[in-house]
């Protein structure tokens, strides 16, 4: 089952032309906002990240 989930994720990412660099950058932005204790920026970064995963 885990392998199926990994393959599904890989196919979805490929179909959306999302690179690992983009995902890393999204996570970095969320982490930075949290580190800076900037609640609004963290909310925005997280919401944006989740919207990019919408439909998965």
Short mmCIF file of N, CA, C and O in Angstrom, two decimals:
data_model
loop_
_atom_site.label_atom_id
_atom_site.label_comp_id
_atom_site.label_asym_id
_atom_site.label_seq_id
_atom_site.Cartn_x
_atom_site.Cartn_y
_atom_site.Cartn_z
N UNK A 1 0.82 -1.20 0.00
CA UNK A 1 0.00 0.00 0.00
C UNK A 1 0.87 1.26 0.00
O UNK A 1 0.55 2.21 -0.70
N UNK A 2 1.93 1.26 0.79
CA UNK A 2 2.81 2.43 0.84
C UNK A 2 3.43 2.70 -0.53
O UNK A 2 3.50 3.85 -0.97
N UNK A 3 3.83 1.64 -1.22
CA UNK A 3 4.41 1.82 -2.54
C UNK A 3 3.39 2.40 -3.52
O UNK A 3 3.73 3.24 -4.35
N UNK A 4 2.15 1.97 -3.40
CA UNK A 4 1.09 2.51 -4.26
C UNK A 4 0.88 3.99 -3.98
O UNK A 4 0.73 4.79 -4.92
N UNK A 5 0.91 4.37 -2.71
CA UNK A 5 0.75 5.78 -2.36
C UNK A 5 1.92 6.60 -2.89
O UNK A 5 1.72 7.70 -3.42
N UNK A 6 3.13 6.09 -2.78
CA UNK A 6 4.30 6.80 -3.30
C UNK A 6 4.21 6.97 -4.81
O UNK A 6 4.51 8.03 -5.34
N UNK A 7 3.79 5.92 -5.50
CA UNK A 7 3.67 5.99 -6.95
C UNK A 7 2.57 6.97 -7.37
O UNK A 7 2.75 7.75 -8.31
N UNK A 8 1.45 6.96 -6.66
CA UNK A 8 0.37 7.90 -6.95
C UNK A 8 0.85 9.33 -6.78
O UNK A 8 0.58 10.20 -7.60
N UNK A 9 1.57 9.59 -5.69
CA UNK A 9 2.12 10.92 -5.43
C UNK A 9 3.09 11.32 -6.54
O UNK A 9 3.06 12.43 -7.03
N UNK A 10 3.96 10.40 -6.95
CA UNK A 10 4.94 10.69 -8.00
C UNK A 10 4.23 11.05 -9.31
O UNK A 10 4.57 12.02 -9.96
N UNK A 11 3.21 10.30 -9.65
CA UNK A 11 2.46 10.56 -10.88
C UNK A 11 1.77 11.92 -10.81
O UNK A 11 1.79 12.69 -11.76
N UNK A 12 1.17 12.21 -9.65
CA UNK A 12 0.48 13.50 -9.48
C UNK A 12 1.47 14.64 -9.62
O UNK A 12 1.20 15.62 -10.31
N UNK A 13 2.60 14.55 -8.94
CA UNK A 13 3.60 15.61 -9.01
C UNK A 13 4.08 15.80 -10.45
O UNK A 13 4.23 16.92 -10.92
N UNK A 14 4.30 14.71 -11.14
CA UNK A 14 4.75 14.79 -12.53
C UNK A 14 3.68 15.46 -13.40
O UNK A 14 3.99 16.31 -14.22
N UNK A 15 2.42 15.10 -13.20
CA UNK A 15 1.34 15.66 -14.01
C UNK A 15 1.16 17.15 -13.76
O UNK A 15 0.69 17.88 -14.62
N UNK A 16 1.54 17.63 -12.56
CA UNK A 16 1.41 19.04 -12.23
C UNK A 16 2.71 19.83 -12.49
O UNK A 16 2.76 21.02 -12.24
N UNK A 17 3.73 19.13 -12.99
CA UNK A 17 5.04 19.74 -13.23
C UNK A 17 5.59 20.42 -11.98
O UNK A 17 6.13 21.52 -12.03
N UNK A 18 5.39 19.78 -10.84
CA UNK A 18 5.90 20.30 -9.58
C UNK A 18 7.24 19.63 -9.31
O UNK A 18 7.34 18.41 -9.34
N UNK A 19 8.22 20.44 -9.04
CA UNK A 19 9.55 19.89 -8.78
C UNK A 19 9.80 19.78 -7.29
O UNK A 19 9.15 20.45 -6.48
N UNK A 20 10.76 18.97 -6.96
CA UNK A 20 11.11 18.84 -5.55
C UNK A 20 11.65 20.16 -5.02
O UNK A 20 11.48 20.48 -3.84
N UNK A 21 12.28 20.96 -5.89
CA UNK A 21 12.77 22.26 -5.46
C UNK A 21 11.64 23.19 -5.05
O UNK A 21 11.73 23.91 -4.08
N UNK A 22 10.53 23.13 -5.79
CA UNK A 22 9.38 23.97 -5.46
C UNK A 22 8.78 23.53 -4.13
O UNK A 22 8.45 24.37 -3.29
N UNK A 23 8.64 22.24 -3.94
CA UNK A 23 8.10 21.74 -2.68
C UNK A 23 9.02 22.10 -1.52
O UNK A 23 8.55 22.51 -0.45
N UNK A 24 10.31 21.98 -1.74
CA UNK A 24 11.28 22.35 -0.70
C UNK A 24 11.14 23.82 -0.35
O UNK A 24 11.14 24.20 0.82
N UNK A 25 11.00 24.66 -1.36
CA UNK A 25 10.87 26.10 -1.13
C UNK A 25 9.59 26.42 -0.35
O UNK A 25 9.60 27.26 0.54
N UNK A 26 8.50 25.74 -0.69
CA UNK A 26 7.25 25.95 0.05
C UNK A 26 7.44 25.58 1.53
O UNK A 26 7.01 26.32 2.41
N UNK A 27 8.08 24.45 1.79
CA UNK A 27 8.32 24.04 3.17
C UNK A 27 9.26 25.00 3.87
O UNK A 27 9.07 25.31 5.06
N UNK A 28 10.25 25.49 3.16
CA UNK A 28 11.20 26.45 3.73
C UNK A 28 10.48 27.74 4.12
O UNK A 28 10.73 28.30 5.20
N UNK A 29 9.58 28.21 3.27
CA UNK A 29 8.83 29.43 3.57
C UNK A 29 7.96 29.25 4.82
O UNK A 29 7.87 30.15 5.66
N UNK A 30 7.32 28.10 4.94
CA UNK A 30 6.49 27.82 6.12
C UNK A 30 7.37 27.80 7.37
O UNK A 30 7.06 28.43 8.38
N UNK A 31 8.48 27.09 7.28
CA UNK A 31 9.39 26.98 8.42
C UNK A 31 9.94 28.33 8.84
O UNK A 31 10.00 28.65 10.04
N UNK A 32 10.32 29.14 7.88
CA UNK A 32 10.87 30.46 8.17
C UNK A 32 9.83 31.35 8.87
O UNK A 32 10.14 32.03 9.84
N UNK A 33 8.61 31.32 8.38
CA UNK A 33 7.54 32.12 8.99
C UNK A 33 7.30 31.70 10.44
O UNK A 33 7.12 32.53 11.33
N UNK A 34 7.33 30.38 10.67
CA UNK A 34 7.15 29.88 12.04
C UNK A 34 8.33 30.31 12.91
O UNK A 34 8.14 30.78 14.03
N UNK A 35 9.53 30.17 12.38
CA UNK A 35 10.72 30.56 13.13
C UNK A 35 10.69 32.04 13.50
O UNK A 35 11.11 32.43 14.58
N UNK A 36 10.16 32.86 12.59
CA UNK A 36 10.05 34.30 12.84
C UNK A 36 8.83 34.65 13.70
O UNK A 36 8.60 35.81 14.01
N UNK A 37 8.05 33.63 14.04
CA UNK A 37 6.82 33.79 14.81
C UNK A 37 5.85 34.76 14.13
O UNK A 37 5.17 35.55 14.76
N UNK A 38 5.81 34.67 12.81
CA UNK A 38 4.92 35.51 12.00
C UNK A 38 3.70 34.65 11.64
O UNK A 38 3.70 33.93 10.65
N UNK A 39 2.69 34.75 12.47
CA UNK A 39 1.51 33.91 12.32
C UNK A 39 0.81 34.10 10.98
O UNK A 39 0.42 33.13 10.33
N UNK A 40 0.64 35.34 10.56
CA UNK A 40 -0.06 35.60 9.29
C UNK A 40 0.71 35.05 8.09
O UNK A 40 0.13 34.45 7.19
N UNK A 41 2.01 35.25 8.09
CA UNK A 41 2.83 34.73 6.99
C UNK A 41 2.81 33.21 6.99
O UNK A 41 2.72 32.58 5.94
N UNK A 42 2.87 32.61 8.18
CA UNK A 42 2.83 31.14 8.28
C UNK A 42 1.49 30.60 7.76
O UNK A 42 1.46 29.62 7.02
N UNK A 43 0.40 31.26 8.14
CA UNK A 43 -0.93 30.85 7.66
C UNK A 43 -1.00 30.94 6.14
O UNK A 43 -1.51 30.03 5.48
N UNK A 44 -0.52 32.05 5.62
CA UNK A 44 -0.55 32.26 4.16
C UNK A 44 0.30 31.21 3.44
O UNK A 44 -0.14 30.62 2.45
N UNK A 45 1.51 30.99 3.94
CA UNK A 45 2.41 30.02 3.30
C UNK A 45 1.83 28.62 3.35
O UNK A 45 1.89 27.86 2.37
N UNK A 46 1.24 28.26 4.48
CA UNK A 46 0.64 26.93 4.63
C UNK A 46 -0.58 26.77 3.74
O UNK A 46 -0.75 25.75 3.08
N UNK A 47 -1.43 27.79 3.70
CA UNK A 47 -2.62 27.73 2.86
C UNK A 47 -2.24 27.60 1.39
O UNK A 47 -2.82 26.80 0.65
N UNK A 48 -1.24 28.35 0.98
CA UNK A 48 -0.76 28.28 -0.40
C UNK A 48 -0.23 26.88 -0.70
O UNK A 48 -0.53 26.31 -1.76
N UNK A 49 0.54 26.32 0.21
CA UNK A 49 1.11 24.99 0.04
C UNK A 49 0.00 23.95 -0.08
O UNK A 49 0.04 23.08 -0.96
N UNK A 50 -1.00 24.05 0.78
CA UNK A 50 -2.10 23.09 0.75
C UNK A 50 -2.93 23.22 -0.54
O UNK A 50 -3.38 22.22 -1.09
N UNK A 51 -3.11 24.44 -1.01
CA UNK A 51 -3.86 24.65 -2.25
C UNK A 51 -3.13 24.04 -3.43
O UNK A 51 -3.75 23.54 -4.36
N UNK A 52 -1.80 24.06 -3.38
CA UNK A 52 -1.02 23.43 -4.45
C UNK A 52 -1.23 21.92 -4.46
O UNK A 52 -1.08 21.29 -5.50
N UNK A 53 -1.58 21.37 -3.32
CA UNK A 53 -1.83 19.93 -3.23
C UNK A 53 -3.28 19.55 -3.40
O UNK A 53 -3.64 18.39 -3.39
N UNK A 54 -4.13 20.55 -3.63
CA UNK A 54 -5.56 20.31 -3.79
C UNK A 54 -5.79 19.40 -4.99
O UNK A 54 -5.17 19.53 -6.02
N UNK A 55 -6.67 18.49 -4.82
CA UNK A 55 -6.99 17.57 -5.89
C UNK A 55 -6.19 16.29 -5.83
O UNK A 55 -6.38 15.37 -6.61
N UNK A 56 -5.26 16.21 -4.88
CA UNK A 56 -4.47 14.99 -4.73
C UNK A 56 -5.27 13.99 -3.98
O UNK A 56 -5.97 14.23 -3.09
#
